mmCIF file of C-alpha atoms in Angstrom:
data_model
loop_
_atom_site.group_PDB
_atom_site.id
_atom_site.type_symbol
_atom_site.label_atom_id
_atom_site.label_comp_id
_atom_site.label_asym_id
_atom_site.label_seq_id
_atom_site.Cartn_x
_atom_site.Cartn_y
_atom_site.Cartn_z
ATOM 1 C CA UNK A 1 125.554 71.567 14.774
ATOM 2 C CA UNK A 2 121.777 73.168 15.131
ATOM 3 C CA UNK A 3 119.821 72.096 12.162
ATOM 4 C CA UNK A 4 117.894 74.432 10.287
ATOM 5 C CA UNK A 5 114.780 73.071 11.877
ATOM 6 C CA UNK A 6 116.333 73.494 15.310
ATOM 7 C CA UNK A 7 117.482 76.535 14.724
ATOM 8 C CA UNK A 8 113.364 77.759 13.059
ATOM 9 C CA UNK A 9 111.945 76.202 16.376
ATOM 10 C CA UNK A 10 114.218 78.053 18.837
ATOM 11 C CA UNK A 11 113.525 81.587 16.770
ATOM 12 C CA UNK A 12 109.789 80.328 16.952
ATOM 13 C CA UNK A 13 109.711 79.871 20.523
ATOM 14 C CA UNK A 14 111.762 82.936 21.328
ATOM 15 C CA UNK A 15 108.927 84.735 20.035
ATOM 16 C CA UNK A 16 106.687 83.927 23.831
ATOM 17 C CA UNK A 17 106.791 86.291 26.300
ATOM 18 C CA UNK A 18 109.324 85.593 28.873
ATOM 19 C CA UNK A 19 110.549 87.205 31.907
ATOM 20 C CA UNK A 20 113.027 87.542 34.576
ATOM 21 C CA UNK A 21 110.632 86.536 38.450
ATOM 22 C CA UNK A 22 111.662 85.075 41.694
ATOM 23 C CA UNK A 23 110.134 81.934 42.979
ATOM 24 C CA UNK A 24 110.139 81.504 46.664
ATOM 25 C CA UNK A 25 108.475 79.056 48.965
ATOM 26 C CA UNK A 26 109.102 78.406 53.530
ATOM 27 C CA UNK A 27 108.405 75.655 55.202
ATOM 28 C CA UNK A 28 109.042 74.871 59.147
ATOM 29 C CA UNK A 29 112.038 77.942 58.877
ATOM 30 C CA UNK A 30 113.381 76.242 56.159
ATOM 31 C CA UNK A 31 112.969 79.150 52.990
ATOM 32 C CA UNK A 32 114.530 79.083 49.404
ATOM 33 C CA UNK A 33 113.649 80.733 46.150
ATOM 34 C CA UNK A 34 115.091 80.627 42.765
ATOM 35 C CA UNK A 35 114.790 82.282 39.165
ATOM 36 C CA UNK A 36 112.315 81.291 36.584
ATOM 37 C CA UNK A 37 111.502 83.124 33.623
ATOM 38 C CA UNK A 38 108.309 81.436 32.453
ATOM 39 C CA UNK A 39 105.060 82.548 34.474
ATOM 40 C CA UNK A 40 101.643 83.600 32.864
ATOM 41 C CA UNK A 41 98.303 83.828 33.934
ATOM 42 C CA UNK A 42 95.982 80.630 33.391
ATOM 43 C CA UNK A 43 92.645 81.990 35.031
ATOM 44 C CA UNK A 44 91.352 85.092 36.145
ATOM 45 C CA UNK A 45 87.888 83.637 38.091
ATOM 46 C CA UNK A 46 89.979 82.006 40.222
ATOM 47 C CA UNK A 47 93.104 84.092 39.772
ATOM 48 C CA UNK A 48 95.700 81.330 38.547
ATOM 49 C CA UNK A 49 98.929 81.187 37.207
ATOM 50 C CA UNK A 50 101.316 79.135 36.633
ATOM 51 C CA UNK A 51 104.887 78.058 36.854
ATOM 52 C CA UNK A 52 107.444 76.276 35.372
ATOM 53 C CA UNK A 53 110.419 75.729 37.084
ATOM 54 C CA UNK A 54 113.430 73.525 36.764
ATOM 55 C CA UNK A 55 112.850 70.073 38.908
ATOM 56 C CA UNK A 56 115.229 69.474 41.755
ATOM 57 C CA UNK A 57 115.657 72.759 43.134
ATOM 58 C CA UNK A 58 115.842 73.361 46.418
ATOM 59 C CA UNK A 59 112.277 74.863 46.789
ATOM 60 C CA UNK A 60 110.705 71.373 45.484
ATOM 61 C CA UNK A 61 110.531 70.190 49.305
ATOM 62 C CA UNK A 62 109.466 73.575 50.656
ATOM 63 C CA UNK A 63 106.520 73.892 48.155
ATOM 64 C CA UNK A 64 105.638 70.310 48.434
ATOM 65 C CA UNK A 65 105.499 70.575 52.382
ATOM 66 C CA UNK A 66 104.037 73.741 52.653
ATOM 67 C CA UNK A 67 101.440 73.701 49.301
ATOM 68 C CA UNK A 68 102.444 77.333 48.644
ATOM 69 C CA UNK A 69 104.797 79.646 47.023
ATOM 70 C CA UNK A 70 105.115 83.312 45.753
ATOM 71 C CA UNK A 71 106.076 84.863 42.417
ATOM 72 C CA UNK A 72 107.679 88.430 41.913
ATOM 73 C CA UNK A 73 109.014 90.048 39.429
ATOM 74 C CA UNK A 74 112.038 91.441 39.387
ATOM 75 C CA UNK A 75 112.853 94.840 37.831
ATOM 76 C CA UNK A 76 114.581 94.852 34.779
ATOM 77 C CA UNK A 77 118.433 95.590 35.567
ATOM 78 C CA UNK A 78 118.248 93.891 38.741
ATOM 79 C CA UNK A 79 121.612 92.178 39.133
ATOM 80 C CA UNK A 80 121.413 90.629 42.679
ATOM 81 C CA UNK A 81 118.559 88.617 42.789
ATOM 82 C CA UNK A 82 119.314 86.549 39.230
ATOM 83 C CA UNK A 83 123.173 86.452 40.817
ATOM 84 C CA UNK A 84 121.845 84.674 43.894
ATOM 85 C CA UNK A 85 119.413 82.898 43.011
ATOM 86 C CA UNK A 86 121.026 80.994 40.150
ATOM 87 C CA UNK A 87 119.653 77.413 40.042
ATOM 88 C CA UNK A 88 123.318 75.891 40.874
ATOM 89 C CA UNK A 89 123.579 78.276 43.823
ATOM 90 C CA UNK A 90 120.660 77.478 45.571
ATOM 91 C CA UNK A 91 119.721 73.637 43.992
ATOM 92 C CA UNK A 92 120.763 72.035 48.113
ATOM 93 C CA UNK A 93 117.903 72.453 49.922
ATOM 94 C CA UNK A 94 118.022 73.201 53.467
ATOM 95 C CA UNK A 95 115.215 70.239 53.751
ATOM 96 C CA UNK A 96 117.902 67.809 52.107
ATOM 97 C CA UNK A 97 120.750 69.060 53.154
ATOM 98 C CA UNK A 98 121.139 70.762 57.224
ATOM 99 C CA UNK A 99 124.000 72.867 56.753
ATOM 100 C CA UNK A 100 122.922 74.368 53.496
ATOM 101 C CA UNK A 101 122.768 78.726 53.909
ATOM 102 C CA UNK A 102 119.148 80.612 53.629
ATOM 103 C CA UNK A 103 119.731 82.230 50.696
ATOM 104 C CA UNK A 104 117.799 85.391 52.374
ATOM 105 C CA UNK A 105 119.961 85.718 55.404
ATOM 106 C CA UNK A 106 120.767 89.325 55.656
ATOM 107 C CA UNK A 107 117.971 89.733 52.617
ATOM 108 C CA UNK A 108 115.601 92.329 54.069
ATOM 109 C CA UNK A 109 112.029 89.982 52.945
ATOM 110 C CA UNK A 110 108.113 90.307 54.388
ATOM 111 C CA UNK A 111 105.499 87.416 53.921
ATOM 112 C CA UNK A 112 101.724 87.560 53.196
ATOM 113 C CA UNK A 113 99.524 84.498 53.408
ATOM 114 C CA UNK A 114 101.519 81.391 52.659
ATOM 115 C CA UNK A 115 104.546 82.462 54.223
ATOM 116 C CA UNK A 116 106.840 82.351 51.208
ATOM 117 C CA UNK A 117 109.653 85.091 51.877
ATOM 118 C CA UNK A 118 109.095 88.561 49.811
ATOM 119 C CA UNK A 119 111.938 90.576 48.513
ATOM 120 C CA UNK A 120 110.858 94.631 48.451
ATOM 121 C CA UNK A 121 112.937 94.371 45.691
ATOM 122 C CA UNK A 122 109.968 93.277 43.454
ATOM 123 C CA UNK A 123 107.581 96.156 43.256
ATOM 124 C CA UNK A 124 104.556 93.005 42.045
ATOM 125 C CA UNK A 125 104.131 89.893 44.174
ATOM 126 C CA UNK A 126 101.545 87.155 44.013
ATOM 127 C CA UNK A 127 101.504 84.883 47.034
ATOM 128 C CA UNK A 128 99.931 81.102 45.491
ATOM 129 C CA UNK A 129 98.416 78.222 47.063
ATOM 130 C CA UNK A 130 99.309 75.299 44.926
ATOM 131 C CA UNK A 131 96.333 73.346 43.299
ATOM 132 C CA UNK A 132 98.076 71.732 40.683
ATOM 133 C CA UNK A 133 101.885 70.296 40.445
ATOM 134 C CA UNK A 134 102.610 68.623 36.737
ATOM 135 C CA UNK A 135 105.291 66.884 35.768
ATOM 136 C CA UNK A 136 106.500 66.949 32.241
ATOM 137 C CA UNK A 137 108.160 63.955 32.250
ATOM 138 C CA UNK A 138 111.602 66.501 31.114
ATOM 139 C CA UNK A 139 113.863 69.066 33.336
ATOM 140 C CA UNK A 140 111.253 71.167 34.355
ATOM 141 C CA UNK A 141 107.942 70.701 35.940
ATOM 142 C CA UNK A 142 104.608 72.899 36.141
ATOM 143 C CA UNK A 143 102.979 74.868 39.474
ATOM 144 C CA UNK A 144 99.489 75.982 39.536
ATOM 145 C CA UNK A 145 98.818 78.356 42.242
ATOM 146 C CA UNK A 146 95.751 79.962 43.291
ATOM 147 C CA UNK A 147 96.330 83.788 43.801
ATOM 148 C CA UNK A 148 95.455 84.494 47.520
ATOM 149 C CA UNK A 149 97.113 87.768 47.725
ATOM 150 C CA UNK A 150 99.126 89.902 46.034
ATOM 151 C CA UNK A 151 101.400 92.563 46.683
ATOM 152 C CA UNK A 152 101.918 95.855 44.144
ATOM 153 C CA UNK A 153 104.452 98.448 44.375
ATOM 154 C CA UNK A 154 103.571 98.345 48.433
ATOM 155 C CA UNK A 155 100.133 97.597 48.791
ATOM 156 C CA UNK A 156 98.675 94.278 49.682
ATOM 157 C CA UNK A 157 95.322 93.076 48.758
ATOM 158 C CA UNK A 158 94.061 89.580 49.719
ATOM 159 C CA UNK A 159 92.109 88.057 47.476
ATOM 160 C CA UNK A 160 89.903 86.209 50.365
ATOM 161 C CA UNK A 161 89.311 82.868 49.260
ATOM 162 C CA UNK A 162 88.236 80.058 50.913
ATOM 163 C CA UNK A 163 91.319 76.995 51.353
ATOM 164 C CA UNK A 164 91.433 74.708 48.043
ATOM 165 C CA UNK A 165 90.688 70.984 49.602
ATOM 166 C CA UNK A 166 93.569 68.200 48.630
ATOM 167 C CA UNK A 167 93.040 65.917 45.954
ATOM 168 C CA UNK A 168 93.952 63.020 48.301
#
């Protein structure tokens, strides 16, 4: 039974902004995506933002691999993409698992710079290269991108900057 505590805290925290966005990511063919619904921005000189998203989804490998993913946001009363992008339907990653389905196969999707698949049904992408990857040491884990392009209601723009050197 939820404390009074507990049940101040959750009422506190439901008072942050939160969302309903698709995460996506490719590597080597491989592509997966899944719903998160905490993004904001961190920076705007870079443009950064930043992710959390639930740890062992299937994307982990992609993103990982190919140091890149892309954020939209879906329109409100959207009922496919949350429906199919569940975290239980898509946690097997192609990567992990070979006979796992894309979950965009017969998903009409574009790419900009990092390859990450783009639904049209997001009118606002951002397409990230990942400088930062922070583990909570809980479920869910932190992504840092780097804004290299974004897409809005149709229009690209690339943002133009220069590769962000490893750490390594």
């Amino acid at each position: 039974m939820p404390t009074t505590t507990d049940t101040i805290l959750s009422a506190t925290l439901g008072l942050l902004p939160k969302g309903t966005y698709l995460m996506t990511a490719a590597f080597e063919g491989q592509r997966g995506g899944m719903v998160v619904s905490s993004v904001q921005r961190c920076c705007d000189d870079p443009a950064l933002i930043c992710v959390a998203a639930r740890k062992g989804h299937a994307i982990d490998p992609l993103i990982r691999d190919s140091r890149g993913f892309a954020v939209g946001i879906v329109p409100e009363g959207d009922k496919m993409i949350p429906r199919k992008f569940r975290f239980d339907d898509t946690a097997v990653s192609p990567v992990i698992e070979p006979v796992a389905d894309d979950p965009f196969e017969a998903i009409p999707t574009t790419t900009m710079v990092t390859g990450s698949p783009l639904l049209s049904r997001c009118p606002v992408w951002f397409d990230c290269e990942v400088t930062r990857r922070i583990d909570l040491e809980a479920n869910y884990e932190l992504f840092v991108g780097r804004v290299l392009a974004i897409l809005h209601n149709g229009e690209r723009i690339d943002l133009n900057h220069e590769p962000v050197e490893d750490d390594d």
